[in-house]
CSV table of N, CA and C in Angstrom, one decimal:
chain,number,residue,atom,x,y,z
A,1,GLY,N,0.8,-1.2,0.0
A,1,GLY,CA,0.0,0.0,0.0
A,1,GLY,C,0.9,1.3,0.0
A,2,ALA,N,0.2,2.4,0.0
A,2,ALA,CA,0.9,3.7,-0.1
A,2,ALA,C,1.5,4.0,1.3
A,3,ALA,N,2.6,4.6,1.3
A,3,ALA,CA,3.2,5.0,2.6
A,3,ALA,C,3.3,6.6,2.6
A,4,THR,N,3.0,7.1,3.8
A,4,THR,CA,3.1,8.6,4.0
A,4,THR,C,4.5,9.0,4.4
A,5,LEU,N,5.1,9.9,3.7
A,5,LEU,CA,6.4,10.4,4.0
A,5,LEU,C,6.2,11.6,5.0
A,6,ASP,N,6.2,11.2,6.3
A,6,ASP,CA,5.9,12.3,7.2
A,6,ASP,C,7.0,13.2,7.6
A,7,ASP,N,6.8,14.2,8.4
A,7,ASP,CA,7.7,15.2,8.8
A,7,ASP,C,9.0,14.6,9.4
A,8,HIS,N,8.8,13.6,10.3
A,8,HIS,CA,9.9,13.0,10.9
A,8,HIS,C,10.8,12.2,9.9
A,9,ASP,N,10.2,11.5,9.0
A,9,ASP,CA,11.0,10.8,8.0
A,9,ASP,C,11.9,11.7,7.2
A,10,VAL,N,11.2,12.8,6.7
A,10,VAL,CA,12.0,13.7,5.9
A,10,VAL,C,13.1,14.4,6.6
A,11,LYS,N,12.7,14.9,7.8
A,11,LYS,CA,13.6,15.6,8.7
A,11,LYS,C,14.9,14.8,9.0
A,12,LEU,N,14.6,13.6,9.4
A,12,LEU,CA,15.8,12.7,9.8
A,12,LEU,C,16.6,12.3,8.6
A,13,ALA,N,15.9,12.0,7.5
A,13,ALA,CA,16.6,11.6,6.2
A,13,ALA,C,17.5,12.7,5.7
A,14,LEU,N,16.9,13.9,5.7
A,14,LEU,CA,17.7,15.1,5.2
A,14,LEU,C,18.8,15.4,6.2
A,15,GLY,N,18.5,15.3,7.5
A,15,GLY,CA,19.6,15.5,8.5
A,15,GLY,C,20.7,14.6,8.4
A,16,ARG,N,20.4,13.3,8.2
A,16,ARG,CA,21.4,12.3,8.1
A,16,ARG,C,22.3,12.5,6.8
A,17,LEU,N,21.6,12.8,5.7
A,17,LEU,CA,22.3,13.1,4.5
A,17,LEU,C,23.2,14.3,4.7
A,18,ALA,N,22.7,15.4,5.3
A,18,ALA,CA,23.6,16.5,5.5
A,18,ALA,C,24.8,16.2,6.3
A,19,LEU,N,24.6,15.4,7.4
A,19,LEU,CA,25.8,15.0,8.2
A,19,LEU,C,26.7,14.2,7.4
A,20,GLY,N,26.2,13.3,6.7
A,20,GLY,CA,27.0,12.4,5.9
A,20,GLY,C,27.8,13.1,4.8
A,21,ARG,N,27.3,14.2,4.3
A,21,ARG,CA,27.9,15.0,3.3
A,21,ARG,C,28.8,16.1,3.9
A,22,GLY,N,28.9,16.2,5.2
A,22,GLY,CA,29.7,17.3,5.8
A,22,GLY,C,29.0,18.6,5.7
A,23,MET,N,27.7,18.6,5.6
A,23,MET,CA,26.9,19.8,5.5
A,23,MET,C,26.1,20.1,6.7
A,24,ALA,N,26.7,19.8,7.9
A,24,ALA,CA,26.0,19.9,9.2
A,24,ALA,C,25.5,21.3,9.4
A,25,GLN,N,26.2,22.3,8.8
A,25,GLN,CA,25.8,23.7,9.0
A,25,GLN,C,24.5,24.0,8.4
A,26,LEU,N,24.0,23.1,7.5
A,26,LEU,CA,22.7,23.3,6.9
A,26,LEU,C,21.6,22.7,7.6
A,27,VAL,N,21.9,21.7,8.5
A,27,VAL,CA,20.9,21.0,9.2
A,27,VAL,C,19.9,21.8,10.0
A,28,PRO,N,20.3,22.9,10.7
A,28,PRO,CA,19.3,23.7,11.4
A,28,PRO,C,18.3,24.3,10.4
A,29,GLU,N,18.8,24.7,9.3
A,29,GLU,CA,17.8,25.3,8.3
A,29,GLU,C,16.9,24.2,7.8
A,30,VAL,N,17.4,23.0,7.6
A,30,VAL,CA,16.5,21.9,7.1
A,30,VAL,C,15.5,21.6,8.2
A,31,LEU,N,15.9,21.5,9.5
A,31,LEU,CA,15.0,21.2,10.5
A,31,LEU,C,13.9,22.3,10.7
A,32,ASP,N,14.3,23.6,10.6
A,32,ASP,CA,13.4,24.7,10.7
A,32,ASP,C,12.4,24.7,9.5
A,33,PHE,N,12.9,24.4,8.3
A,33,PHE,CA,12.1,24.3,7.1
A,33,PHE,C,11.0,23.2,7.3
A,34,THR,N,11.4,22.0,7.7
A,34,THR,CA,10.5,20.9,7.8
A,34,THR,C,9.4,21.2,8.9
A,35,ARG,N,9.8,21.9,9.9
A,35,ARG,CA,8.8,22.2,11.0
A,35,ARG,C,7.8,23.1,10.5
A,36,THR,N,8.2,24.1,9.6
A,36,THR,CA,7.2,25.1,9.2
A,36,THR,C,6.6,24.9,7.9
A,37,GLN,N,7.1,24.1,7.0
A,37,GLN,CA,6.6,24.0,5.7
A,37,GLN,C,6.1,22.7,5.2
A,38,MET,N,6.4,21.6,6.0
A,38,MET,CA,6.0,20.3,5.5
A,38,MET,C,4.6,20.1,5.3
A,39,ALA,N,3.7,20.8,6.0
A,39,ALA,CA,2.3,20.7,6.0
A,39,ALA,C,1.8,20.8,4.5
A,40,ALA,N,2.5,21.5,3.7
A,40,ALA,CA,2.1,21.7,2.3
A,40,ALA,C,2.1,20.4,1.5
A,41,ILE,N,3.0,19.5,1.9
A,41,ILE,CA,3.1,18.2,1.1
A,41,ILE,C,2.7,17.0,1.9
A,42,LEU,N,2.4,17.1,3.1
A,42,LEU,CA,2.1,15.9,3.9
A,42,LEU,C,0.9,15.1,3.4
A,43,THR,N,0.0,15.7,2.6
A,43,THR,CA,-1.1,15.0,2.1
A,43,THR,C,-0.8,14.1,0.9
A,44,LEU,N,0.4,14.4,0.3
A,44,LEU,CA,0.8,13.6,-0.8
A,44,LEU,C,1.3,12.2,-0.3
A,45,LYS,N,1.0,11.2,-1.0
A,45,LYS,CA,1.4,9.8,-0.6
A,45,LYS,C,2.3,9.2,-1.7
A,46,ILE,N,3.1,8.2,-1.3
A,46,ILE,CA,4.0,7.6,-2.3
A,46,ILE,C,3.4,6.2,-2.6
A,47,PRO,N,2.7,6.1,-3.7
A,47,PRO,CA,2.0,4.8,-4.1
A,47,PRO,C,3.0,3.7,-4.4
A,48,GLU,N,3.0,2.6,-3.6
A,48,GLU,CA,3.9,1.5,-3.7
A,48,GLU,C,5.3,1.9,-3.8
A,49,ARG,N,5.6,3.0,-3.1
A,49,ARG,CA,7.0,3.5,-3.0
A,49,ARG,C,7.6,3.8,-4.4
A,50,SER,N,6.7,4.3,-5.2
A,50,SER,CA,7.1,4.7,-6.6
A,50,SER,C,8.2,5.8,-6.6
A,51,VAL,N,9.4,5.5,-7.1
A,51,VAL,CA,10.5,6.4,-7.1
A,51,VAL,C,10.1,7.6,-8.0
A,52,GLU,N,9.5,7.4,-9.1
A,52,GLU,CA,9.1,8.5,-10.0
A,52,GLU,C,8.2,9.5,-9.2
A,53,TYR,N,7.2,9.0,-8.5
A,53,TYR,CA,6.3,9.8,-7.8
A,53,TYR,C,7.1,10.5,-6.7
A,54,ALA,N,7.9,9.8,-6.0
A,54,ALA,CA,8.7,10.4,-4.9
A,54,ALA,C,9.6,11.5,-5.4
A,55,MET,N,10.2,11.3,-6.6
A,55,MET,CA,11.0,12.3,-7.2
A,55,MET,C,10.2,13.6,-7.4
A,56,ALA,N,9.0,13.5,-7.8
A,56,ALA,CA,8.1,14.6,-8.0
A,56,ALA,C,7.8,15.3,-6.7
A,57,LEU,N,7.6,14.4,-5.7
A,57,LEU,CA,7.3,14.9,-4.3
A,57,LEU,C,8.6,15.7,-3.8
A,58,PHE,N,9.7,15.1,-4.0
A,58,PHE,CA,10.9,15.8,-3.5
A,58,PHE,C,11.2,17.1,-4.3
A,59,ARG,N,10.9,17.1,-5.6
A,59,ARG,CA,11.1,18.4,-6.3
A,59,ARG,C,10.1,19.4,-5.8
A,60,THR,N,8.9,19.0,-5.4
A,60,THR,CA,8.0,20.0,-4.8
A,60,THR,C,8.5,20.5,-3.5
A,61,PHE,N,9.0,19.5,-2.7
A,61,PHE,CA,9.6,19.9,-1.4
A,61,PHE,C,10.8,20.9,-1.6
A,62,SER,N,11.7,20.5,-2.5
A,62,SER,CA,12.9,21.4,-2.7
A,62,SER,C,12.5,22.7,-3.3
A,63,GLY,N,11.4,22.7,-4.1
A,63,GLY,CA,11.0,24.0,-4.7
A,63,GLY,C,10.5,25.0,-3.7
A,64,LEU,N,10.1,24.5,-2.5
A,64,LEU,CA,9.6,25.4,-1.5
A,64,LEU,C,10.7,26.1,-0.7
A,65,LEU,N,11.9,25.7,-0.9
A,65,LEU,CA,13.0,26.3,-0.2
A,65,LEU,C,13.4,27.7,-0.7
A,66,ASP,N,13.6,28.6,0.2
A,66,ASP,CA,14.0,29.9,-0.1
A,66,ASP,C,15.5,30.1,-0.3
A,67,ASN,N,16.2,29.2,0.4
A,67,ASN,CA,17.7,29.3,0.3
A,67,ASN,C,18.2,28.6,-0.9
A,68,PRO,N,18.7,29.4,-1.9
A,68,PRO,CA,19.2,28.8,-3.2
A,68,PRO,C,20.4,27.8,-2.9
A,69,THR,N,21.2,28.1,-2.0
A,69,THR,CA,22.4,27.2,-1.7
A,69,THR,C,21.9,25.9,-1.2
A,70,LEU,N,21.0,25.9,-0.2
A,70,LEU,CA,20.5,24.7,0.4
A,70,LEU,C,19.7,23.9,-0.7
A,71,HIS,N,18.9,24.6,-1.5
A,71,HIS,CA,18.1,24.0,-2.6
A,71,HIS,C,19.0,23.2,-3.5
A,72,MET,N,20.2,23.8,-3.9
A,72,MET,CA,21.1,23.2,-4.8
A,72,MET,C,21.7,22.0,-4.2
A,73,GLU,N,22.1,22.1,-2.9
A,73,GLU,CA,22.7,21.0,-2.2
A,73,GLU,C,21.8,19.8,-2.2
A,74,LEU,N,20.5,20.1,-1.8
A,74,LEU,CA,19.5,19.0,-1.7
A,74,LEU,C,19.3,18.4,-3.1
A,75,MET,N,19.1,19.2,-4.1
A,75,MET,CA,18.8,18.7,-5.4
A,75,MET,C,19.9,17.8,-6.0
A,76,ARG,N,21.1,18.2,-5.6
A,76,ARG,CA,22.3,17.5,-6.0
A,76,ARG,C,22.3,16.0,-5.5
A,77,HIS,N,21.6,15.8,-4.4
A,77,HIS,CA,21.6,14.5,-3.8
A,77,HIS,C,20.1,13.9,-3.8
A,78,THR,N,19.3,14.4,-4.7
A,78,THR,CA,17.9,14.0,-4.7
A,78,THR,C,17.7,12.5,-4.6
A,79,GLU,N,18.4,11.7,-5.5
A,79,GLU,CA,18.2,10.3,-5.5
A,79,GLU,C,18.6,9.7,-4.2
A,80,GLU,N,19.7,10.2,-3.6
A,80,GLU,CA,20.2,9.6,-2.3
A,80,GLU,C,19.2,9.9,-1.2
A,81,VAL,N,18.7,11.1,-1.2
A,81,VAL,CA,17.7,11.5,-0.2
A,81,VAL,C,16.5,10.6,-0.3
A,82,LEU,N,16.0,10.4,-1.5
A,82,LEU,CA,14.9,9.5,-1.7
A,82,LEU,C,15.2,8.1,-1.3
A,83,ASP,N,16.4,7.6,-1.6
A,83,ASP,CA,16.7,6.3,-1.2
A,83,ASP,C,16.7,6.1,0.3
A,84,ILE,N,17.2,7.1,1.0
A,84,ILE,CA,17.2,7.1,2.5
A,84,ILE,C,15.7,7.2,3.0
A,85,ALA,N,15.0,8.2,2.5
A,85,ALA,CA,13.6,8.4,3.0
A,85,ALA,C,12.7,7.2,2.7
A,86,LEU,N,12.8,6.6,1.5
A,86,LEU,CA,11.9,5.6,1.1
A,86,LEU,C,12.2,4.3,1.8
A,87,THR,N,13.3,4.1,2.4
A,87,THR,CA,13.6,2.8,3.1
A,87,THR,C,12.8,2.8,4.4
A,88,PHE,N,12.5,4.0,5.0
A,88,PHE,CA,11.8,4.1,6.2
A,88,PHE,C,12.5,3.3,7.3
A,89,ALA,N,13.7,3.0,7.1
A,89,ALA,CA,14.5,2.2,8.1
A,89,ALA,C,15.3,3.2,9.0
A,90,LEU,N,14.6,4.2,9.4
A,90,LEU,CA,15.2,5.2,10.3
A,90,LEU,C,15.0,5.0,11.7
A,91,ASP,N,16.0,5.2,12.5
A,91,ASP,CA,15.9,5.0,14.0
A,91,ASP,C,15.3,6.2,14.6
A,92,PRO,N,14.1,6.2,15.2
A,92,PRO,CA,13.5,7.4,15.8
A,92,PRO,C,14.4,8.0,16.9
A,93,SER,N,15.1,7.1,17.6
A,93,SER,CA,15.9,7.6,18.7
A,93,SER,C,17.2,8.4,18.2
A,94,ALA,N,17.4,8.3,16.9
A,94,ALA,CA,18.6,9.0,16.4
A,94,ALA,C,18.4,10.5,16.2
A,95,GLU,N,17.1,10.9,16.3
A,95,GLU,CA,16.8,12.4,16.0
A,95,GLU,C,17.5,13.3,17.0
A,96,ASN,N,17.4,13.0,18.3
A,96,ASN,CA,18.1,13.9,19.2
A,96,ASN,C,19.6,13.9,19.0
A,97,GLN,N,20.2,12.8,18.8
A,97,GLN,CA,21.6,12.7,18.5
A,97,GLN,C,21.9,13.5,17.3
A,98,LEU,N,21.1,13.5,16.3
A,98,LEU,CA,21.3,14.2,15.0
A,98,LEU,C,21.3,15.7,15.3
A,99,VAL,N,20.3,16.2,16.1
A,99,VAL,CA,20.2,17.6,16.4
A,99,VAL,C,21.4,18.0,17.2
A,100,ASP,N,21.8,17.2,18.2
A,100,ASP,CA,23.0,17.5,19.0
A,100,ASP,C,24.2,17.7,18.2
A,101,LYS,N,24.4,16.7,17.3
A,101,LYS,CA,25.6,16.7,16.4
A,101,LYS,C,25.6,18.0,15.5
A,102,ALA,N,24.4,18.2,14.9
A,102,ALA,CA,24.3,19.4,14.1
A,102,ALA,C,24.6,20.7,14.8
A,103,ALA,N,24.1,20.8,16.0
A,103,ALA,CA,24.3,22.0,16.8
A,103,ALA,C,25.8,22.1,17.1
A,104,ALA,N,26.4,21.0,17.5
A,104,ALA,CA,27.8,21.1,17.8
A,104,ALA,C,28.7,21.5,16.6
A,105,ALA,N,28.3,20.9,15.5
A,105,ALA,CA,29.0,21.2,14.3
A,105,ALA,C,28.8,22.7,13.8
A,106,SER,N,27.6,23.2,14.1
A,106,SER,CA,27.3,24.5,13.7
A,106,SER,C,27.9,25.6,14.6
A,107,HIS,N,28.1,25.2,15.9
A,107,HIS,CA,28.6,26.1,16.9
A,107,HIS,C,29.7,25.4,17.7
A,108,PRO,N,30.9,25.2,17.1
A,108,PRO,CA,32.0,24.6,17.7
A,108,PRO,C,32.4,25.3,19.0
A,109,ASP,N,32.1,26.6,19.1
A,109,ASP,CA,32.6,27.4,20.2
A,109,ASP,C,31.8,27.0,21.5
A,110,LYS,N,30.7,26.3,21.3
A,110,LYS,CA,29.9,25.9,22.5
A,110,LYS,C,30.2,24.6,23.0
A,111,LEU,N,31.2,23.9,22.4
A,111,LEU,CA,31.6,22.6,22.9
A,111,LEU,C,32.3,22.7,24.2
């Protein structure tokens, strides 16, 4: 059946991607964006985990970004983001660790 790509899935997938790409400084922007803008696409579903449909979903998601740099970084890794997000094999407990790591990387002076 269809799976809903919810706020948590997208936030964690993008956050993990950012950390993996050494883009931790962008994570706070991603988290802020997902908290405030995801409602616009949460009604869309991914039928049978169709990658084509998911690509369209992600393009819609990326198109909502105001930050051109972040937009380009995300689009550059569209397929990888979708691969991560579509597996839904994300550990819910990793979110706090992700946020902590992102904060530490963004503000090394606070360590």
